[in-house]
Short mmCIF file of C-alpha atoms in Angstrom, two decimals:
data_model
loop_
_atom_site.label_atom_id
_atom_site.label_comp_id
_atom_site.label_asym_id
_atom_site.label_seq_id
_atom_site.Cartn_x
_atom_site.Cartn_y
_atom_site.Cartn_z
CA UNK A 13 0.00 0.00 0.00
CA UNK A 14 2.81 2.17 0.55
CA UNK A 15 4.30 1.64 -2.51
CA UNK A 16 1.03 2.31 -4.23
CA UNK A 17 0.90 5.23 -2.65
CA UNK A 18 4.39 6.47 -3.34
CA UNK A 19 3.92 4.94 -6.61
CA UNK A 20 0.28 7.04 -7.56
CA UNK A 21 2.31 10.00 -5.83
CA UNK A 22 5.35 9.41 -8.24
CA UNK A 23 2.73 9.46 -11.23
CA UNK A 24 1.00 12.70 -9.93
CA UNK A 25 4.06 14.23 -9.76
CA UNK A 26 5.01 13.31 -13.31
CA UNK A 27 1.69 14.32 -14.76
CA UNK A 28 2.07 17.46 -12.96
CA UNK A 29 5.36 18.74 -14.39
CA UNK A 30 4.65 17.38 -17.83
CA UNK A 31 1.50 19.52 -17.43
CA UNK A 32 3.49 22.85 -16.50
CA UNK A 33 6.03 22.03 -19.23
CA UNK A 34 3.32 21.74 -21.73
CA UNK A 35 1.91 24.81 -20.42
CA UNK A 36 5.38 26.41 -20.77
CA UNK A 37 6.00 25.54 -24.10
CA UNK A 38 2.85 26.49 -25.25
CA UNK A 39 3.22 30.41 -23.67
CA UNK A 40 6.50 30.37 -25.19
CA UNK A 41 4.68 29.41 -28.26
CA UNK A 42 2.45 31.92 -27.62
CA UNK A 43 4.80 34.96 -27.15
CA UNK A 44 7.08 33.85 -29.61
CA UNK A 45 4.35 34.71 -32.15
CA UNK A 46 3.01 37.19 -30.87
CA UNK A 47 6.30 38.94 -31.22
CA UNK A 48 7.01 37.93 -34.72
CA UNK A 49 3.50 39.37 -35.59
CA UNK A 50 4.47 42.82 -33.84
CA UNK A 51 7.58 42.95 -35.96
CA UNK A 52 6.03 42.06 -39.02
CA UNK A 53 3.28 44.10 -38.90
CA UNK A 54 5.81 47.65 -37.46
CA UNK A 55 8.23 46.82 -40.55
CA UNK A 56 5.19 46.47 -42.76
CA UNK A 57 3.94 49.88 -41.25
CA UNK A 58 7.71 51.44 -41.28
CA UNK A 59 7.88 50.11 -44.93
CA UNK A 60 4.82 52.04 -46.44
CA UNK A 61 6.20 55.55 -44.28
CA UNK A 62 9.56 54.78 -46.27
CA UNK A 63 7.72 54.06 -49.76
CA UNK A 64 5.23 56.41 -49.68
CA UNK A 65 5.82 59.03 -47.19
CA UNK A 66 9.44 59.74 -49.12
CA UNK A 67 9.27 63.27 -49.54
CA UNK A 68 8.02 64.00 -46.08
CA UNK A 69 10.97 62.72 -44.72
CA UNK A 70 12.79 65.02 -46.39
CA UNK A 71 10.88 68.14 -45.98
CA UNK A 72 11.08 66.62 -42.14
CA UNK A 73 15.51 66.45 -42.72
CA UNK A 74 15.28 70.39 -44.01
CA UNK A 75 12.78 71.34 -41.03
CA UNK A 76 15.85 69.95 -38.71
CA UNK A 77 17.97 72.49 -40.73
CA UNK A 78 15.60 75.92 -39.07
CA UNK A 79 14.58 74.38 -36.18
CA UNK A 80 17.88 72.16 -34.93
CA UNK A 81 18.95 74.91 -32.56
CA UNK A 82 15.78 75.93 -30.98
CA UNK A 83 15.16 72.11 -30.83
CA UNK A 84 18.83 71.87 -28.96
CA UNK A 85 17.86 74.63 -26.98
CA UNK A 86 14.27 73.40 -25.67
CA UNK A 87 15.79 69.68 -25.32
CA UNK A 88 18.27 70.99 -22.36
CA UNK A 89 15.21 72.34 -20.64
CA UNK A 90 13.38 69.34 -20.79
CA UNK A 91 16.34 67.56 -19.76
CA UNK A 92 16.42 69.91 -16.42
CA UNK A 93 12.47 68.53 -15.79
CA UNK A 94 13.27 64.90 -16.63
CA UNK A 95 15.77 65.61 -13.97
CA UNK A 96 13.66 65.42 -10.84
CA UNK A 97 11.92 61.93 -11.27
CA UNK A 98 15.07 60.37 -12.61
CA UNK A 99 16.65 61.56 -9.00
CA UNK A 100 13.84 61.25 -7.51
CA UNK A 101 13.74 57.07 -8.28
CA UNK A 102 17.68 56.62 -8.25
CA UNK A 103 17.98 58.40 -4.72
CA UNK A 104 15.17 55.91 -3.57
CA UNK A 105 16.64 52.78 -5.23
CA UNK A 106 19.90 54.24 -3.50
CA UNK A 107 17.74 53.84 -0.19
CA UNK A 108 16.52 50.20 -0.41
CA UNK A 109 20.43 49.38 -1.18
CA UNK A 110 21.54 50.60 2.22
CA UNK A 111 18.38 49.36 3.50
CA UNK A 112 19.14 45.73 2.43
CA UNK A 113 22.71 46.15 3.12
CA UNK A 114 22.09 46.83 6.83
CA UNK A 115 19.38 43.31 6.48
CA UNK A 116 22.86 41.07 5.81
CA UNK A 117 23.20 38.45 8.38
CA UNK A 118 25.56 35.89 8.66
CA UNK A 119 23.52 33.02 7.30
CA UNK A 120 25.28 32.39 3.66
CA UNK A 121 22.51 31.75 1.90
CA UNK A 122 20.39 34.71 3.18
CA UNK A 123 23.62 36.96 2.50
CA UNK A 124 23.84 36.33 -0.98
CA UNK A 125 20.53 36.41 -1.65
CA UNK A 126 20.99 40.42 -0.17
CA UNK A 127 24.00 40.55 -2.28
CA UNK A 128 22.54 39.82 -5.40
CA UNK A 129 19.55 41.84 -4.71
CA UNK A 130 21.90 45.25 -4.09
CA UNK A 131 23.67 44.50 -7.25
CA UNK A 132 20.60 44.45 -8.92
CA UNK A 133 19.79 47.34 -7.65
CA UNK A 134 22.86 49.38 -8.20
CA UNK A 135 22.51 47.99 -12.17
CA UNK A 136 19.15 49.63 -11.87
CA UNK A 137 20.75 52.37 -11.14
CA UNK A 138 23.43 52.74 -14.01
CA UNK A 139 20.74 51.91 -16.47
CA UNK A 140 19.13 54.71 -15.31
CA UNK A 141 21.45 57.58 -14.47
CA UNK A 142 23.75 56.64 -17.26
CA UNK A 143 21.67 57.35 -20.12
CA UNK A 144 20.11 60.37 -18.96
CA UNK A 145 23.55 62.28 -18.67
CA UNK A 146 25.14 60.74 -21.55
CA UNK A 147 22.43 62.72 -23.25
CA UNK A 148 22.51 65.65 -21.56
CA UNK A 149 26.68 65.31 -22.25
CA UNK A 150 25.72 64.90 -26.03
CA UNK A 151 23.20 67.77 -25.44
CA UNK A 152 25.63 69.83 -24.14
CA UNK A 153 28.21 70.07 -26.71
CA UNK A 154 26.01 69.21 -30.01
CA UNK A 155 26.49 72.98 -31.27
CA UNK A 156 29.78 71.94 -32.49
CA UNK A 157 28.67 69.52 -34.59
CA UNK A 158 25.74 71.89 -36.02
CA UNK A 159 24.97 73.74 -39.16
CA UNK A 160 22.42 75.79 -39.85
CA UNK A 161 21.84 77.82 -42.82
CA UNK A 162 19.87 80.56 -40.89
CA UNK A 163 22.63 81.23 -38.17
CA UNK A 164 24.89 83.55 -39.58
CA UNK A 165 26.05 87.32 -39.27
CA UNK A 166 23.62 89.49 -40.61
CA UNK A 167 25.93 90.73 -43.16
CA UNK A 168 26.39 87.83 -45.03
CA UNK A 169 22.20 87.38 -45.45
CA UNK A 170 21.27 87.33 -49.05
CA UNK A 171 18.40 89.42 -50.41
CA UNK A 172 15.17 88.30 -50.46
CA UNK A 173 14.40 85.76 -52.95
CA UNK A 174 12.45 86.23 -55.80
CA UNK A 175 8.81 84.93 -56.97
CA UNK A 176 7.07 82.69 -59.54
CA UNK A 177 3.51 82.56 -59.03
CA UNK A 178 2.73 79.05 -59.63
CA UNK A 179 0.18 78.75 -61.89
CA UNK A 180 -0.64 82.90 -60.94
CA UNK A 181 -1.92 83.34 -57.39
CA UNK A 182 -3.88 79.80 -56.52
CA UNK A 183 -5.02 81.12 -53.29
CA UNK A 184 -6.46 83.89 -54.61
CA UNK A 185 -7.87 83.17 -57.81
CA UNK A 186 -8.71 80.17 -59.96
CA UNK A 187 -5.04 78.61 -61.21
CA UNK A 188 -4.17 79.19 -64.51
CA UNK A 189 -6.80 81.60 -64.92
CA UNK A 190 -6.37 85.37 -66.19
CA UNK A 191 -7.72 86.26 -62.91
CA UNK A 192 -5.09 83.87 -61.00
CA UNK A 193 -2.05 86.29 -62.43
CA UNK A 194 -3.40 89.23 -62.35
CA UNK A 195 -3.44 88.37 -58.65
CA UNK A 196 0.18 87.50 -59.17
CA UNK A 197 1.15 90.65 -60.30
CA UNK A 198 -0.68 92.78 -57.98
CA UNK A 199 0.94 90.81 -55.01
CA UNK A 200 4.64 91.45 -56.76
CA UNK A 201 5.65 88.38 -59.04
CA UNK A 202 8.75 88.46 -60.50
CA UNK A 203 7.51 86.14 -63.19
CA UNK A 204 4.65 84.13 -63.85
CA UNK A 205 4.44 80.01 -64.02
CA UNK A 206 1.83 78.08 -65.80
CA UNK A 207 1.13 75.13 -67.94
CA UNK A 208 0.95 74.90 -71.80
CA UNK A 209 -0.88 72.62 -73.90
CA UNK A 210 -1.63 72.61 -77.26
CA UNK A 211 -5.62 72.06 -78.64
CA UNK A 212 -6.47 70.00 -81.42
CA UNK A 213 -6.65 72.85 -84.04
CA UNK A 214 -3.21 74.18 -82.63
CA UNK A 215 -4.19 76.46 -80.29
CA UNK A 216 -1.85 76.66 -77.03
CA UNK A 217 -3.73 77.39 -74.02
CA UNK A 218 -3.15 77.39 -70.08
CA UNK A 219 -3.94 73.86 -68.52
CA UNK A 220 -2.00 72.08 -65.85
CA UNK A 221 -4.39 68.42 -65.24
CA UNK A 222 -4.89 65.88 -68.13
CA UNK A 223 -8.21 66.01 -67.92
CA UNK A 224 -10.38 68.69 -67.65
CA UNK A 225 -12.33 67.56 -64.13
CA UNK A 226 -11.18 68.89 -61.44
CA UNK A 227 -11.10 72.83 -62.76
CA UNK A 228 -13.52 73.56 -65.42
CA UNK A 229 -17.37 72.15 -65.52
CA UNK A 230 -17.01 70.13 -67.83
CA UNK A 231 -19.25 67.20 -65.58
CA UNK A 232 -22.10 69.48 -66.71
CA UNK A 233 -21.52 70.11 -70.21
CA UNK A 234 -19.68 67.21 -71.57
CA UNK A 235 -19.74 64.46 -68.70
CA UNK A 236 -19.01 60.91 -71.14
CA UNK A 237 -15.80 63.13 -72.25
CA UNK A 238 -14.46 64.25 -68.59
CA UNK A 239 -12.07 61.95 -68.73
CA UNK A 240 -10.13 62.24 -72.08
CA UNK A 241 -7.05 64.20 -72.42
CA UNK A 242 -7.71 68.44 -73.29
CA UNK A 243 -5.90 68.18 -76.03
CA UNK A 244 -8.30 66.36 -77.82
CA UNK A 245 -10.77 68.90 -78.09
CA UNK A 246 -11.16 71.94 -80.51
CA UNK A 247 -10.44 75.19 -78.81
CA UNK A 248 -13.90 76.44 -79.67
CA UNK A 249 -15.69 74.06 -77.35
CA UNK A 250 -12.68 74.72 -74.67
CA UNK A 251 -13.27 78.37 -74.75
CA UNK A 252 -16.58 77.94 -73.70
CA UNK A 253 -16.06 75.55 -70.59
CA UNK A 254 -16.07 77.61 -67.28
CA UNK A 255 -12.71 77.24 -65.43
CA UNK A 256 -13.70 79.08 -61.94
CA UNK A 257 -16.98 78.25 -60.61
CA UNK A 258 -14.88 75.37 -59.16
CA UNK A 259 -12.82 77.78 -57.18
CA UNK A 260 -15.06 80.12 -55.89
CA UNK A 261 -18.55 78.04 -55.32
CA UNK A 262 -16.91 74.76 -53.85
CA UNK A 263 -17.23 74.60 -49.99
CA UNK A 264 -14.09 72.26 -50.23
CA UNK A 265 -10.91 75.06 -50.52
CA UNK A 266 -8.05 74.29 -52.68
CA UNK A 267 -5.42 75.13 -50.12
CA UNK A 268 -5.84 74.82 -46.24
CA UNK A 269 -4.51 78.07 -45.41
CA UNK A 270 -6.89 79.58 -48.15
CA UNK A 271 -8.77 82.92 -46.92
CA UNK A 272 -12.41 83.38 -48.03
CA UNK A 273 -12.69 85.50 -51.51
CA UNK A 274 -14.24 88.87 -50.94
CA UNK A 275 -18.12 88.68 -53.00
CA UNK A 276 -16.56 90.99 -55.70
CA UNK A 277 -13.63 88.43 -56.11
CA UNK A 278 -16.16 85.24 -55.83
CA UNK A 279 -18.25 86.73 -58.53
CA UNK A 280 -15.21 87.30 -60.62
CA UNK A 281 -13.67 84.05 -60.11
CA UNK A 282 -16.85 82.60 -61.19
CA UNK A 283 -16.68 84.14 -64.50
CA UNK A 284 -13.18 83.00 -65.65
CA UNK A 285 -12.15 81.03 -68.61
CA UNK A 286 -9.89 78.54 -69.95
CA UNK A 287 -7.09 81.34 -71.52
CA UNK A 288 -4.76 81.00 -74.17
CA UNK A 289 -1.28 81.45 -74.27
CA UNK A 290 -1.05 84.56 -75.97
CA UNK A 291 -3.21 86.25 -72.64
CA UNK A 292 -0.58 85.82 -70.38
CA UNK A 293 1.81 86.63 -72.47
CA UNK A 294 0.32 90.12 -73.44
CA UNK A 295 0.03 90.41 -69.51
CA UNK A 296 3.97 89.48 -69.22
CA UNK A 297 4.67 92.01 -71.87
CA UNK A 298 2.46 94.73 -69.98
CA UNK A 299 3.50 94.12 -66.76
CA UNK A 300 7.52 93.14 -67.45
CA UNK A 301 7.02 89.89 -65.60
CA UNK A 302 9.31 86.81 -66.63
CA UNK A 303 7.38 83.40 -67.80
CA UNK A 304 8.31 80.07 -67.47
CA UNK A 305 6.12 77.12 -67.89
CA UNK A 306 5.82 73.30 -68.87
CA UNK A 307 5.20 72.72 -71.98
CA UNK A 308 3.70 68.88 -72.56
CA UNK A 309 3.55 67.18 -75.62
CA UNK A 310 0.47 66.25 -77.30
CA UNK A 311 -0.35 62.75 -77.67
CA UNK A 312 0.18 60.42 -80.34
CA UNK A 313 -1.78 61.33 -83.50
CA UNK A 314 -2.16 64.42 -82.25
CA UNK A 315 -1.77 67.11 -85.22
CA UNK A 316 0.48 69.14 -83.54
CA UNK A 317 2.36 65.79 -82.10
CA UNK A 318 5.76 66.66 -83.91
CA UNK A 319 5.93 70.56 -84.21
CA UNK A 320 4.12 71.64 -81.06
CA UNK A 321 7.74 73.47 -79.64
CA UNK A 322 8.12 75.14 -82.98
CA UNK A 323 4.23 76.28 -82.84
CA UNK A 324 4.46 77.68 -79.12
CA UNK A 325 8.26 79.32 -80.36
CA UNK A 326 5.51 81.07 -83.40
CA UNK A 327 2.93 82.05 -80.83
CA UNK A 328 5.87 83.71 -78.33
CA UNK A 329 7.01 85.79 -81.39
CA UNK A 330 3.46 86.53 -82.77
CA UNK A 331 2.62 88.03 -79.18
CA UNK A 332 5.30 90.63 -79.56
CA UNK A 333 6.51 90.22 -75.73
CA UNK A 334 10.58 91.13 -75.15
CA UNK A 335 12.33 87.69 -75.40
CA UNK A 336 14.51 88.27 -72.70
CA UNK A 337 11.35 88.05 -70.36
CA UNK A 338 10.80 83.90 -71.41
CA UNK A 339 12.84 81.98 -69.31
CA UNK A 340 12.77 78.39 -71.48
CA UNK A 341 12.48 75.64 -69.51
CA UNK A 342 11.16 72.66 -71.76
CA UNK A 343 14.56 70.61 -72.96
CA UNK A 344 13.85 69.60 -76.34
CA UNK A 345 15.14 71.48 -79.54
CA UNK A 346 17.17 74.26 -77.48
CA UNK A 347 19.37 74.64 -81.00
CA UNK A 348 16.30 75.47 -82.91
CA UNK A 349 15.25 77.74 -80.58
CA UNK A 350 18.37 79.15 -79.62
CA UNK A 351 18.50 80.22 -83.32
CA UNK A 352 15.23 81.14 -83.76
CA UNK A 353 14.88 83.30 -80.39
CA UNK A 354 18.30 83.81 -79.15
CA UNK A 355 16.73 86.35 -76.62
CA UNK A 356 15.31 83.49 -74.51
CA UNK A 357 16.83 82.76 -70.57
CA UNK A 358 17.26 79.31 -71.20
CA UNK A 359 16.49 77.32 -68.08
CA UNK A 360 17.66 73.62 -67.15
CA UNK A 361 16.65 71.44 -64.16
CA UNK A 362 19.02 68.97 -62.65
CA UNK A 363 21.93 68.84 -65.05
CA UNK A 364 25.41 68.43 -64.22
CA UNK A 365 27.45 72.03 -64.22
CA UNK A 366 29.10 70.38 -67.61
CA UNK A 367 25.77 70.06 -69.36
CA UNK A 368 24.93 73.90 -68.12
CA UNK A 369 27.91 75.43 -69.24
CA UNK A 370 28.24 73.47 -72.56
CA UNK A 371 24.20 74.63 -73.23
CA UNK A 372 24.77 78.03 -71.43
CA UNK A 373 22.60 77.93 -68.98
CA UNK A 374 22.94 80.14 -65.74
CA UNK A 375 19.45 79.28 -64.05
CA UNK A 376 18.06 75.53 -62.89
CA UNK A 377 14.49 75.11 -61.67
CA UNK A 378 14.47 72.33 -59.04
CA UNK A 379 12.64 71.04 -56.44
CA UNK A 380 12.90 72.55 -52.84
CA UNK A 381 13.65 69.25 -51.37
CA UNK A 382 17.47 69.15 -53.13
CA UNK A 383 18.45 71.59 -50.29
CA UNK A 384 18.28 68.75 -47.73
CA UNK A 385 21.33 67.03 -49.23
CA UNK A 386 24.26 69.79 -49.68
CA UNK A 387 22.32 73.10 -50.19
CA UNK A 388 23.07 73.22 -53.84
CA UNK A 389 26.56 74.30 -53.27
CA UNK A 390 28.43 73.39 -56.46
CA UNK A 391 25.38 75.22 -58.32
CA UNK A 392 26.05 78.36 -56.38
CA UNK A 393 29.82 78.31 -56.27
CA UNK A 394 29.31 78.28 -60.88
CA UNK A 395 27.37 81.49 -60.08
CA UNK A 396 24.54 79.46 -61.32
CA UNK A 397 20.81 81.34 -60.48
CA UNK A 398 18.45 78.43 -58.72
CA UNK A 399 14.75 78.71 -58.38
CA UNK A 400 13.03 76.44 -56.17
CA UNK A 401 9.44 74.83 -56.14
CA UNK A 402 7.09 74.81 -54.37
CA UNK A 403 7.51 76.72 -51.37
CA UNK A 404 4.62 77.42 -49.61
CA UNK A 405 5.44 77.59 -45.85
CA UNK A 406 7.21 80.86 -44.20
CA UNK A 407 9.93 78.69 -42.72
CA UNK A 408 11.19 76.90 -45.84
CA UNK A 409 10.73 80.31 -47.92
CA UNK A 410 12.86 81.88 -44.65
CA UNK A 411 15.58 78.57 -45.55
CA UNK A 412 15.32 79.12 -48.99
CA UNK A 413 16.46 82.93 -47.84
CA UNK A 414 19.09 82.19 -45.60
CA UNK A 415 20.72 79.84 -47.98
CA UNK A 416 20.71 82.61 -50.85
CA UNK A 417 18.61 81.20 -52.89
CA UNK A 418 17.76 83.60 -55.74
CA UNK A 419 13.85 82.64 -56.75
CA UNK A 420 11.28 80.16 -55.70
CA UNK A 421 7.99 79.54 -57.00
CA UNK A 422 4.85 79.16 -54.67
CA UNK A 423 1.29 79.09 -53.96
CA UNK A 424 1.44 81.22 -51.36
CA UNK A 425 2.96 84.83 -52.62
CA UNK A 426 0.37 86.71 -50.74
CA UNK A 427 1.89 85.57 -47.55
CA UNK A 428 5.28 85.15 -48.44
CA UNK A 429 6.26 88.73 -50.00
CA UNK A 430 5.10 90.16 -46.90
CA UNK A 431 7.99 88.67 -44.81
CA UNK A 432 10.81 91.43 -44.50
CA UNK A 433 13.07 88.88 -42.81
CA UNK A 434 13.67 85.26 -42.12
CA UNK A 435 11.87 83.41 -39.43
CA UNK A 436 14.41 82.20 -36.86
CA UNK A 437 17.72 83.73 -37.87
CA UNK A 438 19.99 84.33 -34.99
CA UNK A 439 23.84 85.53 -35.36
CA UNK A 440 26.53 83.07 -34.20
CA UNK A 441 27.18 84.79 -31.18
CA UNK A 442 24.00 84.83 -30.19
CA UNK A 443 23.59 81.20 -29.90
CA UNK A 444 26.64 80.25 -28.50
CA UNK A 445 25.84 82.91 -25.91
CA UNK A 446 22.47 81.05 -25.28
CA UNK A 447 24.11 77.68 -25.18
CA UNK A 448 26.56 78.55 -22.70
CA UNK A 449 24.06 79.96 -20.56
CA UNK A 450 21.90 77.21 -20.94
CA UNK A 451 24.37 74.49 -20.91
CA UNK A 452 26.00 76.43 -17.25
CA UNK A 453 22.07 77.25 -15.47
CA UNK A 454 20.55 73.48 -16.41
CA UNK A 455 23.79 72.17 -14.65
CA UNK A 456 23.38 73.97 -11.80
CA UNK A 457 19.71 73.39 -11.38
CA UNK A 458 20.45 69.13 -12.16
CA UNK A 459 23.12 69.40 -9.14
CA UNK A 460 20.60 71.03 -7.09
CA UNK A 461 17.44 68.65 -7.85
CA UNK A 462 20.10 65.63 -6.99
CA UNK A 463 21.03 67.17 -3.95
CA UNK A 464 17.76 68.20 -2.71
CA UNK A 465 16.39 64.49 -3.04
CA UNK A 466 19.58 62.88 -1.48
#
């Protein structure tokens, strides 16, 4: 019987553990999934931010380049606040060390035990206070490791950059309207951008979208054809489509930051057409504005498929307008046209300083976001003119400033033109000034909270 018993106890004992090891391998199981399904699913998240969040990353990269210092400056302050609970739990972790130190007793076992139990707790607190003033270390002497465009001596600032009005003034009138640059040139455009196309009987006109949806009504008066490209269409049924009711009567606004039209403006922006080419450029002409604009090729079997550059070039010299105020930017043909209107500014985009000087071009028209890898440097040391697109926000127009950028073209010009200096500029001394202080008071206050709580 007693061997029964210490035999059915034996058994228990077995089924028991076999029991908790199942039920061990089975959390293990559990958790080991569970964390191969976190990672998949954050590098499946951190994959689409890379893929299709690209070129906020890099607007976020130039941000760094304005607001690094103010961001070094506000990070030592928060570093003085993190301050108190990190001294706050190291001073008491420093407590139940002594505490348990004074608990030793001479039974081994019980002693080590305590041992092991202080060195936990003095690993605590390295993992702790280490990190927080390696930080603050790397805090304190970042500045010589930083670069900022906008912290230099005020006379070295370049003058105000220049403006494009991108597709005429989109905030304040229908884009690529008549009404759209007039606003331009009211607000103080240097020159004006826009899109050309060409219609089917040869008639270049303003039109940025490859179909003619989104900014003329076109849903009410042709809606089987909304779709197909405007180029397709004779100009006498495009000169009769309305291109601003979209603009003004919408209760969705085009841009955000948008302010409401005044009734005059709403009843005007109603009203506007689909213009031609030769509009803007009489307004250029009147007004001694520059233009530049994209010029896209019809498509196949389009009459004007193979001759549409030389048919713009004809409609540019028809119009009368001085040639030096067309700044070229399509790249096709340049020897034709250099040779038909040598008066042109020729303008390229990306090309190597090679290609520029070998097609004499002094001007480029790229995209803001270049600035975030070396601020166009080897462009500006050839004493070649940049203009940048699209820059909308006060901050990257006040970058674009302080890294003398000649021109940009924007949205915004209403806002922009009215800025007389750039947003967070401070002079060398200045800053380091600021750091020191900083860097010397946040000490000072970190030694106090540590004291205070010991």
């Amino acid at each position: 019987m007693k061997l029964t018993v210490y035999g059915k106890t034996y058994i228990e004992k077995a089924i028991h553990y076999k029991v908790l090891f199942t039920c061990d391998y089975i959390e293990l199981y559990l958790k080991t999934v569970l964390i191969l399904l976190v990672v998949g699913i954050c590098s499946f998240f951190f994959w689409l931010l890379f893929t299709y969040w690209k070129e906020r990353w890099l607007t976020i990269g130039l941000s760094l380049q304005v607001f690094a210092p103010y961001i070094h400056l506000g990070s030592i302050s928060m570093m003085v606040m993190v301050a108190w609970p990190v001294a706050f739990y190291v001073i008491h972790l420093e407590g139940e060390a002594k505490i348990r130190r004074y608990k030793i007793t001479s039974n081994e076992r019980r002693r080590n035990k305590m041992c092991n139990m202080i060195t936990k707790l003095r690993a605590l607190q390295v993992a702790v206070v280490l990190p927080f003033f390696l930080i603050l270390l790397c805090l304190y002497v970042v500045p010589w490791g930083n670069h900022s465009p906008c912290i230099q001596e005020k006379d070295k600032l370049g003058p105000k950059p220049s403006f494009f009005g991108h597709r005429g003034a989109p905030m304040l009138g229908p884009e690529n309207t008549m009404m759209s640059f007039e606003k331009a040139v009211e607000e103080g455009a240097f020159g004006l951008e826009s899109d050309v196309q060409i219609s089917y009987d040869k008639v270049p006109f303003l039109m940025h979208d490859y179909n003619l949806r989104r900014t003329t009504n076109i849903m009410e008066v042709l809606p089987n054809a909304s779709l197909r490209n405007p180029t397709v269409f004779y100009w006498d049924f495009l000169s009769t489509l309305n291109a601003g009711r979209w603009f003004s009567h919408s209760w969705i606004r085009p841009f955000y930051h948008m302010k409401p039209l005044s009734e005059a403006d709403r009843e005007k922006a109603s009203k506007q057409k689909i213009p031609k080419l030769m509009e803007l450029l009489k307004l250029a002409q009147r007004e001694k504005k520059l233009v530049i604009f994209d010029l896209n090729a019809p498509p196949p079997r389009h009459p004007a498929r193979y001759s549409y550059i030389h048919l713009v070039v004809s409609e540019i010299l028809d119009s009368q307008i001085e040639q030096h105020l067309i700044a070229w930017l399509p790249g096709s043909e340049r020897d034709y046209i250099k040779d038909r209107a040598p008066g042109f500014q020729h303008v390229g985009t990306f090309y190597t300083l090679e290609e520029l000087a070998k097609q004499n071009i002094t001007r480029i028209n790229v995209d803001y976001k270049r600035l975030y890898y070396n601020g166009l440097r080897e462009y500006k040391a050839a004493n070649i003119s940049i203009n940048l697109y699209i820059i909308n926000e006060p901050w990257l127009f006040s970058l674009a400033w302080c890294s003398r950028i000649q021109s940009v073209t924007t949205d915004n010009i209403q806002v922009l033109n009215k800025i007389n200096h750039p947003y967070y500029f401070m002079t060398p001394n200045f800053y380091i000034l600021m750091w020191i202080l900083l860097d010397c008071a946040s000490a000072v206050f970190i030694v106090a909270i540590f004291y205070f709580h010991w």
